[in-house]
C-alpha cells in the first residue's frame, strides 16, 4: 500500500469511528435524558447530583472532541494551521512562536480523560462511604490514597502524553483540500503499562472493600432468613463492573503506544472514547431509577444512604 493509499485508508477509518462515537454518545444521551430530568432536574441537588452532572456533560464534551479531532469532515482546516503569535517584545526585537492547535487539542483530550477517571474514582469512594455507614475513616483513608493516583495521572500526562519527544501530532496533506491530523507514538507501551499498575491496584482495593461489605451483609441476611438488600447488591455489582471497565481502559490506553494497525487502533479508540463515558453516568442514575421503581423496605441500610446521599439531608436526617 502506497503512502497516499495508506493515508486515505486511515482517514476513512477515522471518519467511520468518529461517526460511531457521535452516534453512540448521542443515542445514550437521548435514552437517559428522561431519567435525568426526573432524578436530577426535578429534585433537590446533592453531592452525587453534582458528580453525575460533571461526568455526564464533561464526558459528552470529551467524546465529541475525540470524535471530531483529526478528520477533515468534522473539523475545519483552521484548527490545524500553525499560527504565529508575539511572545514578547522589546524596543529592538520581537520573538515569534508557531502554535499547533491540533496538538493542543490532542493534549487536552488526554488530560480530560485523566480528570474524568479521577472523578469516577471519587464516585466509587462516595458509594463505599455510604455502604460503610458514613465512616469518616473509610472516606479519609480512600481519599488520601487517591491523592497519589491523581499525582500519577498528572505526571503521566505531563511527561508522557504532553511531550513531543514521546508523542507528536502531524498534519497529513493528501491534497490541498483533504487534510487531517494524526498522532505518532515514538516510544513503546511499557511506560504506560508501568503507570497503570498503581491505578489497577487502587481499583482492586475498592472492589475488595465493596465485596467485604456484601459478604457481611449476605451473612447477616441469611441468619435472619431475609432477602439481600437490593441496593447493597447493586452497588457492589457496579464496583466490580467499573473495575473490569477501568482495567480494560488502562490496557487499551497502554497498547495504543504499541504501533497498532489502523483497524486495531480504530477499535481501541472506539472503546476508550465511548465505554467509560457511557457506563459511569449510567452507574449513578440506574440506582436512582431502581429506587423510584421498587418499594424496598430497609433494615440495616437506609434507602437514601444506598442511593448515594440522594437526599440533601443525608442519612443523619433519616435516622433522627
mmCIF file of C-alpha atoms in Angstrom:
data_model
loop_
_atom_site.group_PDB
_atom_site.id
_atom_site.type_symbol
_atom_site.label_atom_id
_atom_site.label_comp_id
_atom_site.label_asym_id
_atom_site.label_seq_id
_atom_site.Cartn_x
_atom_site.Cartn_y
_atom_site.Cartn_z
ATOM 1 C CA UNK A 1 0.000 0.000 0.000
ATOM 2 C CA UNK A 2 1.487 3.330 -1.085
ATOM 3 C CA UNK A 3 1.794 6.281 1.248
ATOM 4 C CA UNK A 4 -1.174 8.081 -0.316
ATOM 5 C CA UNK A 5 -3.383 4.986 -0.141
ATOM 6 C CA UNK A 6 -2.360 4.396 3.470
ATOM 7 C CA UNK A 7 -3.296 7.945 4.449
ATOM 8 C CA UNK A 8 -6.651 7.699 2.686
ATOM 9 C CA UNK A 9 -7.299 4.350 4.389
ATOM 10 C CA UNK A 10 -6.512 5.852 7.806
ATOM 11 C CA UNK A 11 -8.715 8.882 7.121
ATOM 12 C CA UNK A 12 -11.600 6.636 6.095
ATOM 13 C CA UNK A 13 -11.315 4.644 9.324
ATOM 14 C CA UNK A 14 -11.008 7.852 11.340
ATOM 15 C CA UNK A 15 -14.236 9.208 9.886
ATOM 16 C CA UNK A 16 -16.069 5.896 10.360
ATOM 17 C CA UNK A 17 -15.066 5.652 14.014
ATOM 18 C CA UNK A 18 -15.975 9.320 14.509
ATOM 19 C CA UNK A 19 -19.497 8.659 13.237
ATOM 20 C CA UNK A 20 -19.774 5.639 15.543
ATOM 21 C CA UNK A 21 -18.642 7.648 18.591
ATOM 22 C CA UNK A 22 -21.052 10.513 17.906
ATOM 23 C CA UNK A 23 -23.901 8.065 17.287
ATOM 24 C CA UNK A 24 -23.327 6.002 20.454
ATOM 25 C CA UNK A 25 -22.892 9.020 22.741
ATOM 26 C CA UNK A 26 -25.910 10.825 21.282
ATOM 27 C CA UNK A 27 -28.107 7.709 21.394
ATOM 28 C CA UNK A 28 -27.208 7.046 25.035
ATOM 29 C CA UNK A 29 -27.906 10.672 25.960
ATOM 30 C CA UNK A 30 -31.344 10.554 24.331
ATOM 31 C CA UNK A 31 -32.162 7.300 26.146
ATOM 32 C CA UNK A 32 -31.120 8.647 29.551
ATOM 33 C CA UNK A 33 -32.413 12.207 29.219
ATOM 34 C CA UNK A 34 -35.897 11.390 30.560
ATOM 35 C CA UNK A 35 -34.417 9.794 33.679
ATOM 36 C CA UNK A 36 -32.057 12.728 34.065
ATOM 37 C CA UNK A 37 -34.948 15.178 34.066
ATOM 38 C CA UNK A 38 -36.799 13.074 36.650
ATOM 39 C CA UNK A 39 -33.943 12.309 39.031
ATOM 40 C CA UNK A 40 -31.738 15.389 38.594
ATOM 41 C CA UNK A 41 -33.512 18.486 37.363
ATOM 42 C CA UNK A 42 -36.761 17.933 39.292
ATOM 43 C CA UNK A 43 -35.134 17.103 42.616
ATOM 44 C CA UNK A 44 -33.044 18.843 45.202
ATOM 45 C CA UNK A 45 -29.382 18.524 44.331
ATOM 46 C CA UNK A 46 -26.874 16.599 46.426
ATOM 47 C CA UNK A 47 -23.179 15.746 46.173
ATOM 48 C CA UNK A 48 -23.913 12.815 43.884
ATOM 49 C CA UNK A 49 -26.083 15.025 41.680
ATOM 50 C CA UNK A 50 -23.151 17.353 41.045
ATOM 51 C CA UNK A 51 -20.869 14.404 40.359
ATOM 52 C CA UNK A 52 -23.397 12.997 37.908
ATOM 53 C CA UNK A 53 -23.700 16.284 36.025
ATOM 54 C CA UNK A 54 -19.926 16.635 35.765
ATOM 55 C CA UNK A 55 -19.267 13.130 34.461
ATOM 56 C CA UNK A 56 -22.283 13.294 32.137
ATOM 57 C CA UNK A 57 -21.625 16.605 30.421
ATOM 58 C CA UNK A 58 -17.850 16.697 30.727
ATOM 59 C CA UNK A 59 -17.843 13.164 29.321
ATOM 60 C CA UNK A 60 -20.012 14.212 26.382
ATOM 61 C CA UNK A 61 -17.663 17.131 25.678
ATOM 62 C CA UNK A 62 -14.614 14.845 25.696
ATOM 63 C CA UNK A 63 -16.330 12.299 23.463
ATOM 64 C CA UNK A 64 -17.321 14.907 20.881
ATOM 65 C CA UNK A 65 -13.838 16.408 20.813
ATOM 66 C CA UNK A 66 -12.340 12.946 20.371
ATOM 67 C CA UNK A 67 -14.790 12.198 17.574
ATOM 68 C CA UNK A 68 -14.166 15.430 15.702
ATOM 69 C CA UNK A 69 -10.409 15.604 16.183
ATOM 70 C CA UNK A 70 -8.338 14.579 13.211
ATOM 71 C CA UNK A 71 -10.718 14.303 10.274
ATOM 72 C CA UNK A 72 -11.444 16.947 7.664
ATOM 73 C CA UNK A 73 -15.190 16.198 7.607
ATOM 74 C CA UNK A 74 -15.700 17.063 11.274
ATOM 75 C CA UNK A 75 -13.192 19.827 11.980
ATOM 76 C CA UNK A 76 -12.357 22.637 9.552
ATOM 77 C CA UNK A 77 -8.859 23.188 8.330
ATOM 78 C CA UNK A 78 -8.238 26.234 10.503
ATOM 79 C CA UNK A 79 -7.531 24.499 13.843
ATOM 80 C CA UNK A 80 -4.552 22.752 12.310
ATOM 81 C CA UNK A 81 -2.922 25.767 10.706
ATOM 82 C CA UNK A 82 0.177 26.917 12.508
ATOM 83 C CA UNK A 83 -0.363 30.452 13.712
ATOM 84 C CA UNK A 84 2.297 32.965 14.607
ATOM 85 C CA UNK A 85 1.981 34.901 17.831
ATOM 86 C CA UNK A 86 4.119 37.516 19.501
ATOM 87 C CA UNK A 87 5.532 36.064 22.706
ATOM 88 C CA UNK A 88 7.372 39.152 23.869
ATOM 89 C CA UNK A 89 8.566 42.464 22.542
ATOM 90 C CA UNK A 90 11.279 44.968 23.288
ATOM 91 C CA UNK A 91 12.370 48.151 21.675
ATOM 92 C CA UNK A 92 14.622 46.281 19.256
ATOM 93 C CA UNK A 93 13.275 42.765 18.771
ATOM 94 C CA UNK A 94 10.239 40.546 18.536
ATOM 95 C CA UNK A 95 10.018 36.805 19.155
ATOM 96 C CA UNK A 96 7.540 34.586 17.365
ATOM 97 C CA UNK A 97 6.327 31.065 18.076
ATOM 98 C CA UNK A 98 4.352 28.654 15.980
ATOM 99 C CA UNK A 99 1.424 27.060 17.759
ATOM 100 C CA UNK A 100 -0.040 23.788 16.566
ATOM 101 C CA UNK A 101 -3.643 23.935 17.689
ATOM 102 C CA UNK A 102 -4.241 20.333 16.601
ATOM 103 C CA UNK A 103 -1.597 19.154 19.066
ATOM 104 C CA UNK A 104 -3.067 21.313 21.827
ATOM 105 C CA UNK A 105 -6.495 19.749 21.328
ATOM 106 C CA UNK A 106 -4.940 16.274 21.472
ATOM 107 C CA UNK A 107 -3.205 17.049 24.769
ATOM 108 C CA UNK A 108 -6.446 18.484 26.166
ATOM 109 C CA UNK A 109 -8.239 15.215 25.345
ATOM 110 C CA UNK A 110 -5.721 13.163 27.285
ATOM 111 C CA UNK A 111 -5.826 15.454 30.313
ATOM 112 C CA UNK A 112 -9.607 15.397 30.093
ATOM 113 C CA UNK A 113 -9.690 11.608 30.297
ATOM 114 C CA UNK A 114 -7.456 11.711 33.384
ATOM 115 C CA UNK A 115 -9.815 14.180 35.101
ATOM 116 C CA UNK A 116 -12.784 12.008 34.143
ATOM 117 C CA UNK A 117 -11.273 8.825 35.587
ATOM 118 C CA UNK A 118 -10.369 10.620 38.817
ATOM 119 C CA UNK A 119 -13.991 11.774 39.131
ATOM 120 C CA UNK A 120 -15.138 8.191 38.574
ATOM 121 C CA UNK A 121 -12.901 7.082 41.445
ATOM 122 C CA UNK A 122 -14.483 9.757 43.681
ATOM 123 C CA UNK A 123 -17.931 8.342 42.845
ATOM 124 C CA UNK A 124 -16.831 4.855 43.897
ATOM 125 C CA UNK A 125 -15.349 6.247 47.112
ATOM 126 C CA UNK A 126 -18.604 8.048 47.894
ATOM 127 C CA UNK A 127 -20.514 4.799 47.443
ATOM 128 C CA UNK A 128 -18.185 2.925 49.771
ATOM 129 C CA UNK A 129 -18.570 5.763 52.258
ATOM 130 C CA UNK A 130 -22.333 5.177 52.146
ATOM 131 C CA UNK A 131 -22.037 1.396 52.419
ATOM 132 C CA UNK A 132 -19.796 1.714 55.497
ATOM 133 C CA UNK A 133 -22.420 3.739 57.392
ATOM 134 C CA UNK A 134 -20.768 7.063 56.552
ATOM 135 C CA UNK A 135 -17.500 6.047 58.135
ATOM 136 C CA UNK A 136 -15.221 9.088 58.161
ATOM 137 C CA UNK A 137 -12.217 6.800 58.499
ATOM 138 C CA UNK A 138 -13.057 4.976 55.270
ATOM 139 C CA UNK A 139 -13.678 8.260 53.475
ATOM 140 C CA UNK A 140 -10.443 9.925 54.591
ATOM 141 C CA UNK A 141 -8.285 6.851 54.001
ATOM 142 C CA UNK A 142 -9.623 6.292 50.487
ATOM 143 C CA UNK A 143 -9.333 9.971 49.585
ATOM 144 C CA UNK A 144 -5.810 10.008 50.980
ATOM 145 C CA UNK A 145 -4.873 7.005 48.850
ATOM 146 C CA UNK A 146 -6.459 8.690 45.850
ATOM 147 C CA UNK A 147 -4.077 11.653 46.046
ATOM 148 C CA UNK A 148 -1.049 9.636 44.794
ATOM 149 C CA UNK A 149 -3.230 8.318 41.963
ATOM 150 C CA UNK A 150 -4.137 11.881 40.981
ATOM 151 C CA UNK A 151 -0.461 12.835 41.145
ATOM 152 C CA UNK A 152 0.363 9.842 38.955
ATOM 153 C CA UNK A 153 -2.198 10.899 36.344
ATOM 154 C CA UNK A 154 -0.707 14.403 36.326
ATOM 155 C CA UNK A 155 2.831 13.038 35.964
ATOM 156 C CA UNK A 156 1.850 10.689 33.123
ATOM 157 C CA UNK A 157 0.004 13.449 31.272
ATOM 158 C CA UNK A 158 2.845 15.941 31.774
ATOM 159 C CA UNK A 159 5.816 13.716 30.996
ATOM 160 C CA UNK A 160 4.323 11.191 28.575
ATOM 161 C CA UNK A 161 1.267 12.474 26.711
ATOM 162 C CA UNK A 162 2.328 16.142 26.655
ATOM 163 C CA UNK A 163 5.895 15.789 25.408
ATOM 164 C CA UNK A 164 6.554 15.979 21.692
ATOM 165 C CA UNK A 165 9.557 13.681 22.091
ATOM 166 C CA UNK A 166 7.181 10.914 23.206
ATOM 167 C CA UNK A 167 4.175 11.658 21.014
ATOM 168 C CA UNK A 168 3.683 14.155 18.211
ATOM 169 C CA UNK A 169 0.857 15.330 16.001
ATOM 170 C CA UNK A 170 1.299 15.756 12.279
ATOM 171 C CA UNK A 171 -0.974 17.272 9.673
ATOM 172 C CA UNK A 172 -1.256 14.873 6.734
ATOM 173 C CA UNK A 173 -1.860 16.677 3.447
ATOM 174 C CA UNK A 174 -3.334 14.321 0.862
ATOM 175 C CA UNK A 175 -4.472 17.084 -1.471
ATOM 176 C CA UNK A 176 -4.781 20.835 -0.870
ATOM 177 C CA UNK A 177 -8.425 20.209 0.056
ATOM 178 C CA UNK A 178 -8.019 16.961 2.030
ATOM 179 C CA UNK A 179 -6.061 17.232 5.270
ATOM 180 C CA UNK A 180 -6.268 15.599 8.634
ATOM 181 C CA UNK A 181 -4.285 15.323 11.871
ATOM 182 C CA UNK A 182 -2.901 12.119 13.297
ATOM 183 C CA UNK A 183 -0.752 11.220 16.297
ATOM 184 C CA UNK A 184 2.597 9.433 16.093
ATOM 185 C CA UNK A 185 3.917 7.492 19.098
ATOM 186 C CA UNK A 186 7.705 7.472 19.459
ATOM 187 C CA UNK A 187 8.148 5.053 22.366
ATOM 188 C CA UNK A 188 6.756 1.661 23.269
ATOM 189 C CA UNK A 189 3.908 0.818 25.662
ATOM 190 C CA UNK A 190 5.993 -0.084 28.731
ATOM 191 C CA UNK A 191 5.942 3.374 30.462
ATOM 192 C CA UNK A 192 2.151 3.498 30.117
ATOM 193 C CA UNK A 193 1.874 -0.085 31.400
ATOM 194 C CA UNK A 194 4.001 0.675 34.469
ATOM 195 C CA UNK A 195 1.949 3.809 35.155
ATOM 196 C CA UNK A 196 -1.326 1.852 35.017
ATOM 197 C CA UNK A 197 -0.292 -0.657 37.710
ATOM 198 C CA UNK A 198 -0.932 1.622 40.756
ATOM 199 C CA UNK A 199 -4.314 2.636 39.311
ATOM 200 C CA UNK A 200 -5.329 -1.005 38.897
ATOM 201 C CA UNK A 201 -4.135 -1.831 42.423
ATOM 202 C CA UNK A 202 -6.214 1.027 43.811
ATOM 203 C CA UNK A 203 -9.296 -0.238 41.988
ATOM 204 C CA UNK A 204 -8.659 -3.717 43.376
ATOM 205 C CA UNK A 205 -8.663 -2.188 46.877
ATOM 206 C CA UNK A 206 -12.044 -0.550 46.238
ATOM 207 C CA UNK A 207 -13.519 -3.794 44.880
ATOM 208 C CA UNK A 208 -12.263 -5.786 47.867
ATOM 209 C CA UNK A 209 -13.850 -3.302 50.278
ATOM 210 C CA UNK A 210 -17.149 -3.481 48.422
ATOM 211 C CA UNK A 211 -17.161 -7.290 48.297
ATOM 212 C CA UNK A 212 -16.327 -7.415 52.032
ATOM 213 C CA UNK A 213 -19.419 -5.347 52.805
ATOM 214 C CA UNK A 214 -21.522 -7.587 50.567
ATOM 215 C CA UNK A 215 -20.306 -10.788 52.252
ATOM 216 C CA UNK A 216 -21.084 -9.391 55.684
ATOM 217 C CA UNK A 217 -24.494 -8.236 54.506
ATOM 218 C CA UNK A 218 -25.355 -11.602 52.917
ATOM 219 C CA UNK A 219 -24.302 -13.451 56.044
ATOM 220 C CA UNK A 220 -26.464 -11.258 58.270
ATOM 221 C CA UNK A 221 -29.460 -11.548 55.977
ATOM 222 C CA UNK A 222 -29.056 -15.311 55.749
ATOM 223 C CA UNK A 223 -29.030 -15.619 59.524
ATOM 224 C CA UNK A 224 -32.239 -13.587 59.664
ATOM 225 C CA UNK A 225 -33.681 -15.506 56.696
ATOM 226 C CA UNK A 226 -34.193 -12.293 54.757
ATOM 227 C CA UNK A 227 -33.505 -11.399 51.175
ATOM 228 C CA UNK A 228 -30.385 -9.332 50.459
ATOM 229 C CA UNK A 229 -30.898 -5.611 50.174
ATOM 230 C CA UNK A 230 -31.262 -4.629 46.515
ATOM 231 C CA UNK A 231 -29.059 -1.583 46.789
ATOM 232 C CA UNK A 232 -26.154 -3.281 48.537
ATOM 233 C CA UNK A 233 -26.013 -5.942 45.846
ATOM 234 C CA UNK A 234 -26.376 -3.340 43.092
ATOM 235 C CA UNK A 235 -23.619 -1.067 44.378
ATOM 236 C CA UNK A 236 -21.166 -3.944 44.778
ATOM 237 C CA UNK A 237 -22.033 -5.246 41.323
ATOM 238 C CA UNK A 238 -21.330 -1.807 39.878
ATOM 239 C CA UNK A 239 -17.991 -1.677 41.683
ATOM 240 C CA UNK A 240 -16.999 -4.936 40.025
ATOM 241 C CA UNK A 241 -18.283 -3.728 36.660
ATOM 242 C CA UNK A 242 -16.339 -0.476 36.906
ATOM 243 C CA UNK A 243 -13.199 -2.371 37.904
ATOM 244 C CA UNK A 244 -13.442 -4.505 34.761
ATOM 245 C CA UNK A 245 -14.169 -1.416 32.675
ATOM 246 C CA UNK A 246 -11.246 0.572 34.070
ATOM 247 C CA UNK A 247 -8.934 -2.425 33.733
ATOM 248 C CA UNK A 248 -9.818 -2.728 30.055
ATOM 249 C CA UNK A 249 -9.430 1.035 29.579
ATOM 250 C CA UNK A 250 -5.991 1.085 31.215
ATOM 251 C CA UNK A 251 -4.889 -1.790 28.987
ATOM 252 C CA UNK A 252 -6.191 -0.081 25.853
ATOM 253 C CA UNK A 253 -4.586 3.264 26.790
ATOM 254 C CA UNK A 254 -1.280 1.432 27.126
ATOM 255 C CA UNK A 255 -1.422 -0.595 23.918
ATOM 256 C CA UNK A 256 -2.116 2.483 21.753
ATOM 257 C CA UNK A 257 1.625 3.099 22.159
ATOM 258 C CA UNK A 258 2.413 -0.291 20.600
ATOM 259 C CA UNK A 259 2.221 0.848 16.947
ATOM 260 C CA UNK A 260 -1.042 -0.926 16.188
ATOM 261 C CA UNK A 261 -2.513 -1.369 12.750
ATOM 262 C CA UNK A 262 -5.086 1.169 11.609
ATOM 263 C CA UNK A 263 -8.000 -1.204 12.171
ATOM 264 C CA UNK A 264 -6.911 -2.306 15.650
ATOM 265 C CA UNK A 265 -6.155 1.245 16.734
ATOM 266 C CA UNK A 266 -9.545 2.443 15.498
ATOM 267 C CA UNK A 267 -11.448 -0.154 17.545
ATOM 268 C CA UNK A 268 -9.313 0.524 20.626
ATOM 269 C CA UNK A 269 -10.097 4.237 20.363
ATOM 270 C CA UNK A 270 -13.775 3.488 19.800
ATOM 271 C CA UNK A 271 -13.924 1.600 23.098
ATOM 272 C CA UNK A 272 -11.830 4.155 25.004
ATOM 273 C CA UNK A 273 -13.833 7.111 23.729
ATOM 274 C CA UNK A 274 -17.286 5.648 24.406
ATOM 275 C CA UNK A 275 -17.495 2.881 27.021
ATOM 276 C CA UNK A 276 -16.291 4.803 30.127
ATOM 277 C CA UNK A 277 -18.212 7.929 29.132
ATOM 278 C CA UNK A 278 -21.456 5.972 28.764
ATOM 279 C CA UNK A 279 -21.213 3.497 31.636
ATOM 280 C CA UNK A 280 -20.125 5.760 34.518
ATOM 281 C CA UNK A 281 -23.201 8.079 34.379
ATOM 282 C CA UNK A 282 -25.431 5.027 33.989
ATOM 283 C CA UNK A 283 -23.994 3.523 37.181
ATOM 284 C CA UNK A 284 -25.276 6.572 39.062
ATOM 285 C CA UNK A 285 -28.673 7.093 37.514
ATOM 286 C CA UNK A 286 -29.619 3.405 37.495
ATOM 287 C CA UNK A 287 -29.634 3.347 41.304
ATOM 288 C CA UNK A 288 -31.962 6.345 41.409
ATOM 289 C CA UNK A 289 -34.154 4.627 38.831
ATOM 290 C CA UNK A 290 -34.273 1.401 40.858
ATOM 291 C CA UNK A 291 -35.140 3.346 43.990
ATOM 292 C CA UNK A 292 -38.018 5.045 42.215
ATOM 293 C CA UNK A 293 -39.436 1.830 40.756
ATOM 294 C CA UNK A 294 -39.103 -0.500 43.720
ATOM 295 C CA UNK A 295 -40.895 -0.429 47.024
ATOM 296 C CA UNK A 296 -37.972 -1.538 49.159
ATOM 297 C CA UNK A 297 -38.054 -1.761 52.900
ATOM 298 C CA UNK A 298 -34.711 -1.102 54.510
ATOM 299 C CA UNK A 299 -33.300 -2.625 57.611
ATOM 300 C CA UNK A 300 -29.662 -2.056 58.402
ATOM 301 C CA UNK A 301 -29.079 0.255 55.413
ATOM 302 C CA UNK A 302 -31.089 3.395 54.780
ATOM 303 C CA UNK A 303 -32.531 3.938 51.295
ATOM 304 C CA UNK A 304 -31.086 7.409 50.994
ATOM 305 C CA UNK A 305 -27.722 6.105 52.124
ATOM 306 C CA UNK A 306 -27.700 3.470 49.435
ATOM 307 C CA UNK A 307 -28.881 5.974 46.870
ATOM 308 C CA UNK A 308 -25.583 7.779 47.489
ATOM 309 C CA UNK A 309 -26.876 10.595 49.599
ATOM 310 C CA UNK A 310 -29.563 11.480 47.075
ATOM 311 C CA UNK A 311 -31.313 13.468 49.767
ATOM 312 C CA UNK A 312 -29.759 16.751 50.821
ATOM 313 C CA UNK A 313 -30.478 15.854 54.444
ATOM 314 C CA UNK A 314 -28.476 12.622 54.230
ATOM 315 C CA UNK A 315 -28.699 9.637 56.447
ATOM 316 C CA UNK A 316 -28.461 11.598 59.623
ATOM 317 C CA UNK A 317 -31.860 13.143 58.998
ATOM 318 C CA UNK A 318 -33.291 9.739 58.160
ATOM 319 C CA UNK A 319 -32.138 8.324 61.434
ATOM 320 C CA UNK A 320 -33.138 11.319 63.506
#
